[in-house]
Coordinates of C-alpha atoms and ligand atoms in Angstrom, one line a residue:
M244 CA 0.0 0.0 0.0
E245 CA 1.4 3.4 -1.0
S246 CA 1.3 6.6 1.0
Q247 CA -0.8 9.7 0.5
A248 CA 2.3 11.6 -0.4
Q249 CA 3.2 9.2 -3.2
F250 CA -0.4 9.2 -4.4
L251 CA -0.4 13.0 -4.6
R252 CA 2.9 13.1 -6.4
V253 CA 1.6 10.8 -9.2
L254 CA -1.8 12.5 -9.4
R255 CA -0.6 16.1 -9.4
G256 CA 1.9 15.2 -12.1
L257 CA -1.0 14.2 -14.4
D258 CA -2.8 17.5 -14.4
G259 CA -3.7 18.7 -17.9
K260 CA -2.5 15.5 -19.5
P261 CA -4.7 13.3 -21.7
Y262 CA -7.3 11.4 -19.8
S263 CA -5.7 8.0 -20.3
G264 CA -2.9 9.1 -18.0
Y265 CA -5.3 8.4 -15.1
K266 CA -4.4 4.7 -15.6
A267 CA -1.2 5.5 -13.6
I268 CA -3.2 5.8 -10.4
K269 CA -4.5 2.3 -10.4
G270 CA -3.3 0.8 -7.1
E271 CA -3.6 0.8 -3.3
Y272 CA -3.2 3.9 -1.2
Q273 CA -3.6 5.0 2.4
L274 CA -5.4 8.3 2.2
G275 CA -5.9 9.9 5.6
F276 CA -8.0 7.5 7.7
Y277 CA -9.1 5.3 4.8
G278 CA -7.5 2.8 2.4
L279 CA -8.3 3.4 -1.3
F280 CA -8.1 0.6 -3.8
I281 CA -8.4 1.8 -7.4
D282 CA -9.2 -1.4 -9.2
Y283 CA -10.2 -0.2 -12.7
V284 CA -9.6 3.2 -14.3
Q285 CA -12.1 4.4 -16.9
S286 CA -10.6 5.1 -20.3
D287 CA -12.6 8.2 -21.0
P288 CA -14.7 10.7 -19.1
F289 CA -17.8 9.3 -20.9
A290 CA -16.9 5.6 -20.5
P291 CA -18.1 3.3 -17.7
P292 CA -16.8 4.9 -14.5
T293 CA -13.8 4.1 -12.4
R294 CA -14.2 1.2 -9.9
I295 CA -12.9 1.7 -6.5
R296 CA -13.0 0.2 -3.0
A297 CA -12.6 2.2 0.1
R298 CA -11.6 0.5 3.3
V299 CA -12.8 2.5 6.3
P300 CA -11.5 1.3 9.7
M301 CA -14.1 -0.1 12.0
D302 CA -12.8 2.4 14.6
L303 CA -15.0 4.9 13.0
L304 CA -18.2 3.0 13.8
R305 CA -17.1 0.3 16.3
L306 CA -19.7 -2.4 15.7
T307 CA -19.1 -5.2 18.1
A308 CA -18.5 -8.8 17.1
D309 CA -21.9 -10.0 18.3
E310 CA -23.6 -7.4 16.2
I311 CA -22.2 -8.9 13.0
S312 CA -21.6 -12.6 13.9
S313 CA -24.4 -14.3 11.9
L314 CA -24.9 -14.2 8.1
E315 CA -28.3 -12.6 8.6
Q316 CA -27.0 -9.9 10.8
K317 CA -24.3 -9.2 8.3
I318 CA -26.7 -8.9 5.4
A319 CA -29.0 -6.6 7.3
T320 CA -26.2 -4.4 8.6
E321 CA -24.5 -4.2 5.2
D322 CA -27.8 -3.2 3.7
F323 CA -28.4 -0.6 6.4
L324 CA -24.9 0.9 5.9
T325 CA -25.5 1.0 2.1
R326 CA -28.7 3.0 2.8
R327 CA -26.8 5.3 5.1
L328 CA -24.2 5.9 2.4
V329 CA -26.9 6.7 -0.2
A330 CA -28.5 9.2 2.2
A331 CA -25.1 10.8 3.0
L332 CA -24.5 11.1 -0.7
T333 CA -27.8 12.9 -1.2
E334 CA -26.8 15.2 1.6
L335 CA -23.4 15.9 0.0
G336 CA -25.1 16.7 -3.2
A337 CA -23.9 16.1 -6.7
K338 CA -20.8 17.9 -7.6
R339 CA -20.0 18.1 -11.3
R340 CA -16.4 18.5 -11.8
G341 CA -16.0 18.8 -15.5
S342 CA -17.1 16.8 -18.6
G343 CA -18.8 13.5 -18.9
R344 CA -19.2 11.6 -15.6
S345 CA -16.6 13.9 -14.0
G346 CA -17.1 14.1 -10.3
S347 CA -20.0 11.6 -10.0
I348 CA -20.0 9.2 -7.1
L349 CA -22.1 6.1 -7.6
I350 CA -23.3 3.7 -4.9
A351 CA -25.9 0.9 -5.3
N352 CA -29.3 2.2 -4.2
P353 CA -31.4 -0.5 -2.5
G354 CA -35.1 -0.5 -3.0
Q355 CA -37.9 -1.9 -0.8
V356 CA -36.2 -5.2 0.0
V357 CA -33.1 -6.2 1.9
L358 CA -30.8 -8.3 -0.3
A359 CA -27.3 -9.6 0.1
R360 CA -25.2 -7.0 -1.8
S361 CA -21.7 -6.3 -2.7
S362 CA -21.9 -2.6 -2.0
I363 CA -20.5 -2.9 1.5
K364 CA -18.5 -5.7 3.1
I365 CA -18.1 -5.7 6.9
S366 CA -15.3 -7.4 8.5
P367 CA -14.2 -7.2 12.2
D368 CA -11.7 -4.4 11.5
S369 CA -13.1 -2.5 8.5
I370 CA -16.1 -1.5 6.4
E371 CA -15.2 -1.9 2.8
V372 CA -17.3 0.3 0.4
R373 CA -17.4 -0.7 -3.2
M374 CA -18.4 2.1 -5.5
S375 CA -17.8 3.8 -8.8
I376 CA -16.6 7.4 -9.5
G377 CA -16.1 9.6 -12.5
L378 CA -12.6 10.9 -12.5
P379 CA -12.7 14.6 -13.4
A380 CA -11.8 16.0 -16.8
N381 CA -11.8 19.2 -18.8
G382 CA -12.9 17.9 -22.2
R383 CA -10.5 14.9 -22.3
R384 CA -7.8 16.3 -20.1
I385 CA -7.1 15.4 -16.5
R386 CA -8.3 17.7 -13.8
A387 CA -6.0 16.6 -11.0
K388 CA -7.0 19.2 -8.5
D389 CA -10.6 18.0 -8.7
A390 CA -9.7 14.4 -8.5
E391 CA -7.7 15.3 -5.4
A392 CA -10.7 17.0 -3.8
M393 CA -13.0 14.0 -4.6
L394 CA -10.7 11.4 -3.1
L395 CA -9.3 13.4 -0.2
E396 CA -12.2 15.6 0.7
D397 CA -15.6 14.3 -0.7
L398 CA -15.1 10.6 0.1
P399 CA -13.8 11.0 3.7
F400 CA -16.6 13.5 4.3
L401 CA -19.1 11.0 3.0
F402 CA -17.7 8.1 5.1
D403 CA -17.7 10.3 8.2
L404 CA -21.2 11.4 7.6
A405 CA -22.5 7.9 7.0
F406 CA -20.5 5.8 9.5
S407 CA -19.2 8.1 12.3
R408 CA -20.1 6.7 15.6
S409 CA -20.9 10.2 17.0
N410 CA -24.0 10.7 14.9
F411 CA -24.9 7.1 14.0
P412 CA -28.5 5.9 14.6
F413 CA -27.7 2.7 16.4
D414 CA -31.3 2.3 17.4
E415 CA -32.4 2.3 13.8
L416 CA -29.7 -0.2 12.8
S417 CA -30.9 -2.5 15.6
A418 CA -34.5 -2.2 14.5
H419 CA -33.5 -2.9 10.9
T420 CA -31.6 -6.0 11.9
T421 CA -34.2 -7.2 14.3
L422 CA -36.9 -6.9 11.7
Y423 CA -34.8 -8.8 9.1
I424 CA -34.0 -11.6 11.6
D425 CA -37.7 -11.9 12.6
Q426 CA -38.7 -12.1 8.9
C427 CA -36.2 -14.9 8.2
A428 CA -37.4 -16.7 11.3
L429 CA -41.0 -16.4 10.3
R430 CA -40.2 -17.8 6.9
T431 CA -38.6 -20.8 8.6
S432 CA -41.4 -21.3 11.1
L433 CA -44.0 -21.3 8.3
A434 CA -42.5 -24.5 7.0
E435 CA -42.7 -26.1 10.5
S436 CA -46.4 -25.2 10.6
D437 CA -47.2 -26.6 7.1
L438 CA -47.7 -23.1 5.8
I439 CA -46.4 -21.6 2.6
A440 CA -47.4 -18.0 2.9
F441 CA -48.3 -15.5 5.6
I442 CA -50.0 -12.1 5.1
G443 CA -49.8 -10.0 8.3
D444 CA -52.8 -8.2 9.6
G445 CA -52.6 -4.5 8.9
A446 CA -50.4 -5.0 5.8
V447 CA -50.6 -2.6 2.9
L448 CA -50.4 -4.7 -0.2
A449 CA -51.3 -2.1 -2.9
R450 CA -48.6 -0.1 -4.5
R451 CA -48.7 3.6 -5.3
N452 CA -49.1 2.9 -9.0
G453 CA -48.4 0.3 -11.6
V454 CA -44.7 1.1 -12.0
S455 CA -43.9 1.9 -8.4
D456 CA -42.8 -0.4 -5.6
L457 CA -43.7 2.1 -2.9
P458 CA -46.8 1.6 -0.8
M459 CA -50.1 3.2 -1.6
D460 CA -51.1 6.1 0.6
E461 CA -52.2 4.9 4.0
A462 CA -55.5 6.8 3.6
M463 CA -56.4 5.1 0.3
A464 CA -55.2 1.6 1.0
V465 CA -57.5 -1.1 2.6
H466 CA -55.3 -2.7 5.2
F467 CA -55.2 -6.4 5.1
Q468 CA -57.2 -8.3 7.8
S469 CA -57.2 -12.1 7.8
P470 CA -60.5 -14.0 7.9
V471 CA -60.8 -15.4 11.4
S472 CA -60.8 -19.0 10.1
L473 CA -57.4 -18.5 8.4
R474 CA -55.7 -16.5 11.1
V475 CA -52.5 -17.8 12.6
T476 CA -50.2 -16.2 15.2
Q477 CA -46.5 -16.6 15.2
K478 CA -44.0 -15.7 17.9
L479 CA -40.7 -14.3 16.7
P480 CA -37.1 -14.3 18.0
S481 CA -37.4 -10.6 19.1
G482 CA -40.3 -11.5 21.3
R483 CA -42.9 -9.9 19.1
T484 CA -45.9 -11.8 18.0
V485 CA -47.5 -11.3 14.5
S486 CA -50.9 -12.5 13.4
G487 CA -52.2 -12.8 9.9
M488 CA -53.6 -15.0 7.2
G489 CA -51.8 -18.3 6.9
I490 CA -51.9 -20.2 3.6
K491 CA -51.4 -23.9 4.0
K492 CA -49.7 -26.3 1.7
G493 CA -52.0 -27.7 -0.9
V494 CA -54.1 -25.9 -3.5
T495 CA -55.4 -22.4 -2.7
L496 CA -57.6 -20.3 -5.0
I497 CA -57.9 -16.6 -4.8
V498 CA -61.2 -15.6 -6.4
G499 CA -63.2 -12.5 -6.6
G500 CA -64.5 -9.9 -9.1
G501 CA -62.3 -8.0 -11.5
F502 CA -60.4 -5.1 -9.8
H503 CA -61.1 -6.5 -6.3
G504 CA -57.4 -6.9 -5.4
K505 CA -56.6 -10.5 -6.5
S506 CA -53.4 -9.8 -8.4
T507 CA -52.3 -7.4 -5.7
L508 CA -52.5 -10.2 -3.1
L509 CA -50.7 -12.6 -5.3
H510 CA -47.9 -10.0 -5.9
A511 CA -47.5 -9.6 -2.2
I512 CA -47.1 -13.4 -2.0
E513 CA -44.7 -13.5 -4.9
F514 CA -42.4 -10.9 -3.3
G515 CA -42.8 -12.4 0.2
I516 CA -39.7 -14.5 -0.7
Y517 CA -37.9 -11.2 0.2
N518 CA -37.8 -9.3 3.4
H519 CA -39.2 -5.8 3.0
V520 CA -38.0 -2.7 4.9
K521 CA -39.9 -1.0 7.6
G522 CA -42.6 1.2 6.1
D523 CA -43.1 -0.8 3.0
G524 CA -46.4 -2.2 4.1
R525 CA -45.4 -5.8 3.3
E526 CA -43.0 -6.3 6.2
W527 CA -45.1 -9.3 7.3
C528 CA -45.9 -10.8 3.9
I529 CA -43.6 -13.8 4.1
T530 CA -43.6 -16.6 1.6
D531 CA -41.9 -20.0 1.3
S532 CA -38.4 -19.3 -0.1
Q533 CA -39.0 -21.8 -2.9
A534 CA -42.2 -20.2 -4.3
V535 CA -42.0 -19.5 -8.0
K536 CA -44.3 -17.4 -10.2
I537 CA -45.3 -19.3 -13.3
R538 CA -46.6 -17.7 -16.4
A539 CA -47.0 -18.2 -20.1
E540 CA -44.1 -16.8 -22.1
D541 CA -44.5 -17.4 -25.8
G542 CA -41.4 -17.0 -27.9
R543 CA -39.0 -18.2 -25.3
R544 CA -36.6 -21.1 -25.9
V545 CA -36.9 -24.4 -24.2
S546 CA -34.3 -27.1 -24.2
R547 CA -35.0 -30.8 -23.6
V548 CA -37.7 -30.5 -21.0
D549 CA -40.1 -33.3 -20.3
I550 CA -43.5 -31.6 -20.7
S551 CA -45.3 -34.9 -21.6
G552 CA -47.4 -34.7 -18.5
F553 CA -49.1 -31.6 -19.8
I554 CA -48.6 -31.9 -23.5
N555 CA -48.2 -35.0 -25.6
H556 CA -48.7 -36.2 -29.1
L557 CA -47.9 -32.9 -30.7
P558 CA -48.5 -32.7 -34.5
R559 CA -45.9 -34.6 -36.6
G560 CA -44.9 -36.8 -33.7
R561 CA -42.7 -34.2 -32.1
S562 CA -41.1 -35.3 -28.8
T563 CA -42.6 -33.9 -25.6
T564 CA -40.5 -36.0 -23.2
A565 CA -37.4 -34.0 -24.2
F566 CA -39.1 -31.0 -25.7
S567 CA -37.0 -28.3 -27.3
T568 CA -38.0 -25.2 -29.2
Q569 CA -36.6 -21.8 -30.0
D570 CA -40.1 -20.4 -30.0
A571 CA -42.5 -21.8 -27.4
S572 CA -46.2 -21.3 -27.5
G573 CA -48.2 -20.1 -24.5
S574 CA -49.1 -23.6 -23.3
T575 CA -45.7 -25.2 -24.0
S576 CA -43.9 -22.4 -22.3
Q577 CA -46.0 -22.6 -19.3
S578 CA -45.6 -26.4 -19.1
A579 CA -41.9 -26.0 -19.4
A580 CA -41.8 -23.3 -16.7
I581 CA -43.5 -25.7 -14.2
V582 CA -41.3 -28.6 -14.9
E583 CA -38.1 -26.5 -14.9
A584 CA -39.2 -24.8 -11.6
M585 CA -39.7 -28.2 -10.0
E586 CA -36.4 -29.4 -11.3
L587 CA -34.8 -26.4 -9.6
G588 CA -36.5 -27.2 -6.3
A589 CA -39.7 -25.1 -6.4
T590 CA -42.2 -26.2 -3.8
V591 CA -44.9 -23.6 -4.4
L592 CA -46.3 -22.5 -7.8
L593 CA -47.9 -19.1 -8.0
M594 CA -50.2 -18.4 -11.0
D595 CA -52.4 -15.6 -12.0
E596 CA -55.0 -16.4 -14.6
D597 CA -54.3 -13.0 -16.2
T598 CA -50.8 -14.2 -17.3
C599 CA -51.6 -17.9 -18.0
A600 CA -52.4 -19.6 -21.3
T601 CA -56.1 -20.3 -21.2
N602 CA -55.9 -23.6 -23.1
F603 CA -53.3 -24.8 -20.6
M604 CA -55.4 -24.0 -17.6
I605 CA -58.8 -25.4 -18.7
R606 CA -60.8 -27.4 -21.2
D607 CA -64.4 -27.3 -20.5
A608 CA -67.2 -29.9 -21.3
R609 CA -68.2 -28.3 -24.5
M610 CA -64.7 -28.0 -25.9
Q611 CA -64.2 -31.7 -24.9
M612 CA -67.1 -32.6 -27.0
L613 CA -66.1 -30.4 -30.0
I614 CA -62.4 -31.4 -30.1
M615 CA -61.7 -35.1 -29.3
K616 CA -59.1 -35.8 -26.7
E617 CA -57.0 -37.5 -29.4
K618 CA -56.7 -34.1 -31.2
E619 CA -55.9 -32.0 -28.2
P620 CA -52.3 -32.4 -27.0
I621 CA -52.9 -30.6 -23.7
T622 CA -53.8 -32.1 -20.4
P623 CA -55.1 -29.0 -18.7
F624 CA -53.5 -27.9 -15.4
V625 CA -56.8 -28.4 -13.6
D626 CA -56.3 -32.1 -14.0
R627 CA -52.8 -32.0 -12.6
V628 CA -52.9 -29.5 -9.8
R629 CA -53.9 -32.0 -7.1
E630 CA -51.5 -34.6 -8.4
L631 CA -48.6 -32.1 -8.2
Y632 CA -49.4 -31.6 -4.5
E633 CA -50.2 -35.2 -3.6
Q634 CA -47.4 -36.9 -5.5
F635 CA -44.7 -34.2 -5.6
G636 CA -45.5 -32.1 -2.6
V637 CA -45.7 -29.0 -4.8
S638 CA -48.4 -26.5 -3.7
T639 CA -50.2 -24.1 -5.9
I640 CA -51.7 -20.7 -5.2
L641 CA -53.9 -19.6 -8.1
V642 CA -55.7 -16.4 -8.9
I643 CA -58.8 -17.4 -10.8
G644 CA -61.8 -15.4 -11.7
G645 CA -63.1 -17.1 -14.8
S646 CA -63.1 -20.9 -14.3
G647 CA -65.2 -22.6 -11.6
D648 CA -63.8 -26.0 -12.7
Y649 CA -60.9 -25.4 -10.2
L650 CA -63.2 -25.3 -7.2
D651 CA -63.1 -29.1 -7.0
A652 CA -59.4 -29.1 -6.8
A653 CA -59.1 -26.5 -4.0
D654 CA -58.3 -27.0 -0.4
V655 CA -58.9 -23.4 0.5
V656 CA -60.8 -20.7 -1.5
I657 CA -60.2 -17.0 -0.6
N658 CA -62.6 -14.5 -1.9
L659 CA -61.5 -10.9 -2.3
D660 CA -64.3 -8.4 -2.0
E661 CA -63.5 -4.7 -2.1
Y662 CA -59.9 -5.7 -1.3
R663 CA -61.0 -7.6 1.9
P664 CA -60.4 -11.4 2.1
Y665 CA -63.1 -13.8 3.0
D666 CA -62.8 -17.6 3.6
F667 CA -65.1 -19.0 0.9
T668 CA -63.9 -22.6 1.2
E669 CA -67.3 -24.0 2.5
K670 CA -69.3 -22.0 0.0
A671 CA -67.1 -23.3 -2.8
K672 CA -67.7 -26.8 -1.6
Q673 CA -71.5 -26.3 -1.7
V674 CA -71.2 -24.9 -5.2
S675 CA -69.2 -27.9 -6.3
K676 CA -71.9 -30.2 -5.0
Q677 CA -74.8 -28.2 -6.3
L678 CA -73.4 -27.7 -9.8
P679 CA -71.1 -30.7 -10.6
V680 CA -68.8 -30.2 -13.6
S681 CA -69.7 -32.2 -16.6
R682 CA -66.3 -32.2 -18.0
K683 CA -64.2 -35.4 -18.0
K684 CA -60.8 -35.7 -16.3
E685 CA -58.3 -36.0 -19.1
V686 CA -55.4 -37.7 -17.4
T687 CA -54.3 -40.9 -19.1
A688 CA -51.0 -41.5 -17.2
P689 CA -49.4 -40.1 -14.1
L690 CA -46.8 -37.3 -14.3
N691 CA -43.3 -38.5 -14.9
P692 CA -40.8 -38.0 -12.2
I693 CA -38.8 -34.8 -12.7
H694 CA -35.3 -35.6 -14.0
S695 CA -32.2 -33.5 -13.9
R696 CA -30.7 -31.9 -16.9
Y697 CA -27.0 -31.4 -17.4
P698 CA -26.0 -28.1 -19.1
R699 CA -22.8 -27.8 -21.1
S700 CA -21.7 -25.0 -23.3
P701 CA -18.7 -25.5 -25.6
D702 CA -20.2 -22.7 -27.6
L703 CA -20.6 -20.2 -24.7
R704 CA -17.1 -20.7 -23.4
H705 CA -15.3 -18.5 -25.9
R706 CA -17.8 -15.7 -25.2
L707 CA -17.2 -15.8 -21.4
E708 CA -16.1 -12.2 -21.3
R709 CA -19.2 -11.0 -22.9
I710 CA -22.0 -12.0 -20.6
E711 CA -23.3 -8.6 -19.5
A712 CA -26.2 -7.2 -17.7
K713 CA -27.3 -4.2 -19.8
A714 CA -30.8 -2.9 -19.8
F715 CA -32.9 -4.6 -17.2
P716 CA -34.2 -7.3 -17.7
T717 CA -32.0 -8.4 -20.6
L718 CA -28.8 -10.4 -20.3
H719 CA -26.4 -10.0 -23.1
V720 CA -24.3 -13.0 -24.1
G721 CA -22.0 -12.1 -26.9
E722 CA -24.3 -11.3 -29.8
E723 CA -27.3 -13.0 -28.3
F724 CA -29.5 -11.7 -25.5
A725 CA -31.7 -13.5 -23.1
D726 CA -35.0 -11.7 -22.2
L727 CA -35.6 -12.3 -18.5
G728 CA -38.8 -10.2 -18.4
A729 CA -40.8 -13.3 -17.3
L730 CA -38.7 -13.7 -14.2
E731 CA -41.2 -11.6 -12.3
Q732 CA -39.7 -12.2 -8.9
M733 CA -36.5 -10.3 -9.7
V734 CA -36.6 -7.0 -8.0
D735 CA -33.2 -5.4 -8.5
E736 CA -30.9 -4.6 -11.4
G737 CA -28.1 -5.8 -9.2
Q738 CA -29.5 -9.3 -9.3
L739 CA -29.2 -9.3 -13.1
R740 CA -25.6 -8.0 -12.8
A741 CA -24.8 -10.7 -10.3
M742 CA -26.4 -13.3 -12.6
A743 CA -24.0 -12.4 -15.4
A744 CA -21.1 -12.8 -13.0
L745 CA -22.5 -16.0 -11.5
M746 CA -22.9 -17.5 -15.0
R747 CA -19.4 -16.6 -16.0
F748 CA -18.2 -18.2 -12.7
A749 CA -20.2 -21.3 -13.2
L750 CA -19.1 -21.8 -16.8
D751 CA -15.6 -22.1 -15.5
S752 CA -16.4 -24.3 -12.5
Y753 CA -19.6 -26.4 -13.0
V754 CA -21.1 -26.2 -16.5
N755 CA -19.4 -29.4 -17.8
G756 CA -22.2 -31.7 -19.0
S757 CA -22.1 -33.8 -15.8
T758 CA -23.4 -31.5 -13.2
P759 CA -27.2 -31.1 -12.9
L760 CA -28.5 -27.5 -13.5
R761 CA -29.9 -27.4 -10.0
T762 CA -26.4 -28.1 -8.5
V763 CA -24.8 -25.6 -10.8
V764 CA -27.0 -22.8 -9.6
E765 CA -27.1 -23.8 -6.0
Q766 CA -23.3 -24.1 -5.8
S767 CA -22.9 -20.7 -7.5
I768 CA -25.1 -19.0 -4.9
L769 CA -23.4 -20.9 -2.1
Q770 CA -20.1 -19.6 -3.4
V771 CA -21.2 -16.0 -2.9
L772 CA -22.7 -16.7 0.5
K773 CA -19.5 -18.4 1.6
N774 CA -16.7 -16.4 -0.1
G775 CA -18.3 -13.1 -1.0
F776 CA -19.1 -11.5 -4.3
E777 CA -15.4 -10.8 -4.8
S778 CA -15.0 -14.6 -5.4
I779 CA -17.2 -14.4 -8.5
S780 CA -16.1 -11.0 -9.8
A781 CA -14.5 -11.1 -13.2
F782 CA -12.5 -8.0 -12.3
E783 CA -9.8 -7.3 -9.9
G784 CA -11.5 -6.2 -6.6
C785 CA -15.3 -6.3 -6.7
S786 CA -18.1 -4.3 -8.3
G787 CA -20.4 -2.7 -5.7
F788 CA -23.4 -3.2 -7.9
Y789 CA -24.3 -6.9 -7.3
A790 CA -27.3 -8.1 -5.4
L791 CA -27.9 -11.8 -4.9
P792 CA -30.7 -13.5 -6.9
R793 CA -32.2 -16.8 -5.8
A794 CA -30.8 -20.0 -7.2
L795 CA -34.2 -20.4 -8.8
E796 CA -34.0 -17.2 -10.8
L797 CA -30.4 -18.0 -11.8
G798 CA -31.6 -21.4 -13.1
M799 CA -34.4 -19.8 -15.0
A800 CA -31.9 -17.4 -16.6
W801 CA -29.8 -20.4 -17.7
N802 CA -32.9 -22.0 -19.2
R803 CA -33.4 -18.9 -21.3
L804 CA -30.0 -18.7 -22.8
R805 CA -30.4 -19.7 -26.4
S806 CA -27.0 -21.2 -26.9
L807 CA -27.0 -23.3 -23.7
M808 CA -26.8 -27.0 -24.5
I809 CA -28.4 -29.7 -22.4
R810 CA -27.0 -33.2 -22.3
Ligands
LIG59 P1 -57.8 -7.9 -9.7 O1 -56.6 -8.7 -10.0 O2 -58.7 -8.5 -8.8 O3 -58.5 -7.5 -11.0 P2 -55.9 -5.9 -8.8 O4 -55.2 -6.6 -7.7 O5 -55.3 -5.7 -10.1 O6 -57.4 -6.5 -9.0 O7 -56.3 -4.5 -8.1 C1 -57.1 -3.6 -8.8 C2 -56.8 -2.2 -8.3 O8 -57.1 -2.0 -6.9 C3 -55.3 -1.8 -8.4 O9 -55.2 -0.5 -8.9 C4 -54.7 -1.9 -7.0 O10 -53.7 -1.0 -6.8 C5 -55.9 -1.6 -6.2 N1 -55.9 -2.3 -4.9 C6 -55.6 -3.6 -4.7 N2 -55.6 -3.9 -3.4 C7 -55.9 -2.8 -2.7 C8 -56.1 -2.5 -1.4 N3 -56.0 -3.4 -0.4 N4 -56.4 -1.2 -1.1 C9 -56.6 -0.2 -2.0 N5 -56.4 -0.5 -3.3 C10 -56.1 -1.7 -3.7
LIG60 MG1 -55.8 -9.4 -11.8

């Protein structure tokens, strides 16, 4: 590590020189109280910014070992410190120091959920901040004085503002961590009570508008209140007790008139795989960590998936036990999504009629009469949904407004009426009895066991360097790109960035034709949890802009790469 004096000598010597001269400051320096690692220097004021890490001594904040001993504490604390830093940066205000990105300081900005991130890494003796900065320029000439002010004044000021013990809100940190730990514990305890989802009483599920993740105004939102018959109470590690609606394993229907809040409830369940921050309204919406949103996605690619349980005898004798296509239909894409999710370990399927293929969901009595079974390749989901639970232990939560044929399959029916939930299970049973369905069950054989697929990628390997996360939700792989728009449970651009890095990492380590896809993705995630994001970073140091996806989404991303081969 070099001294501040050495750093200044080099930097000052660069003043007025062409921008590429900045390359000379790549390295490690002790600048005042913090250590600066300049890992990558941008080539131009307009190019992707310079990547740095700043190591701030723990002396400044003095977190104790037992505040950061568990992985959960660490994730919550690192998230909190990231948010502190973002707030401090806002306070500091943007300082433009010349052309292009000159003077900009960039830090990952977490949204409504707490995720494992690379922006901050806490260790017993330091807080490492990973960020990007725009080194200042006049046109394309170096402005050394401004660079000096950024690194020797702005950054120390920022760290002091965010982390200094003297004005640090320790009570807020403690509340943040306690909430996170309670949420994790609730998720674990659901499983022990045979529950797959929990919606807390008082929750605000509705969002401000269709593109915002922020809660609807308190005054406008109808706060969630569980029907008495579905209410469960859970005691949490902090000592607090929460009550709310528990959804049991099995088949659950969410019914109700249009615009009565069905999709909003399902969304809350979808995102209950994450822990939301205080004030979000969904703090106590907690879902089984292996719950997956399933939807139709025509146009996607599918590689060697056994969809024969849902679709067989396609025209021209096309295989459905190892079904491949570069352009799936609504029904084939939805079948593949279910089988792939189960292969990756999903235990709960979440579906909204709005985004499902109708012919996949249902075939009614009249259609059965009009089109003979022999001419219809699809076994509708309604004939499989119970089997999935009874034979595979996979539960389904389904929003349905249009097809009463599902009533027979349901364990629980929740009716939403003016955004309020009612337990309609008994009523639904009466209806089933009163008005039996005249359609025939179309199952001819049981679902095949789910088998593993083994990815390999001779073709991808030479394009390793070019897996990139560009515009959310698209992953660029060399010339091709994978549209991940159907991965509805991704919440952060950082997850996409991390996916690109995780895929590159896995190509080197696991994608060899003899490791099952599920192992590939689970090992990749484990790698980050054990050894940090820096262990998958393709660059020296570590980008500050990664956020951890689930193994499930990572697997779904692999499944959407057009050039991936499956043995
Ligand atoms: P559905 O799927 O039943 O047609 P949505 O879930 O799409 O209905 O909700 C319809 C509208 O009502 C949306 O604009 C949503 O924001 C709003 N909404 C949903 N739940 C609530 C609630 N609990 N309080 C207030 N508004 C809500
Ligand atoms: Mg809807």
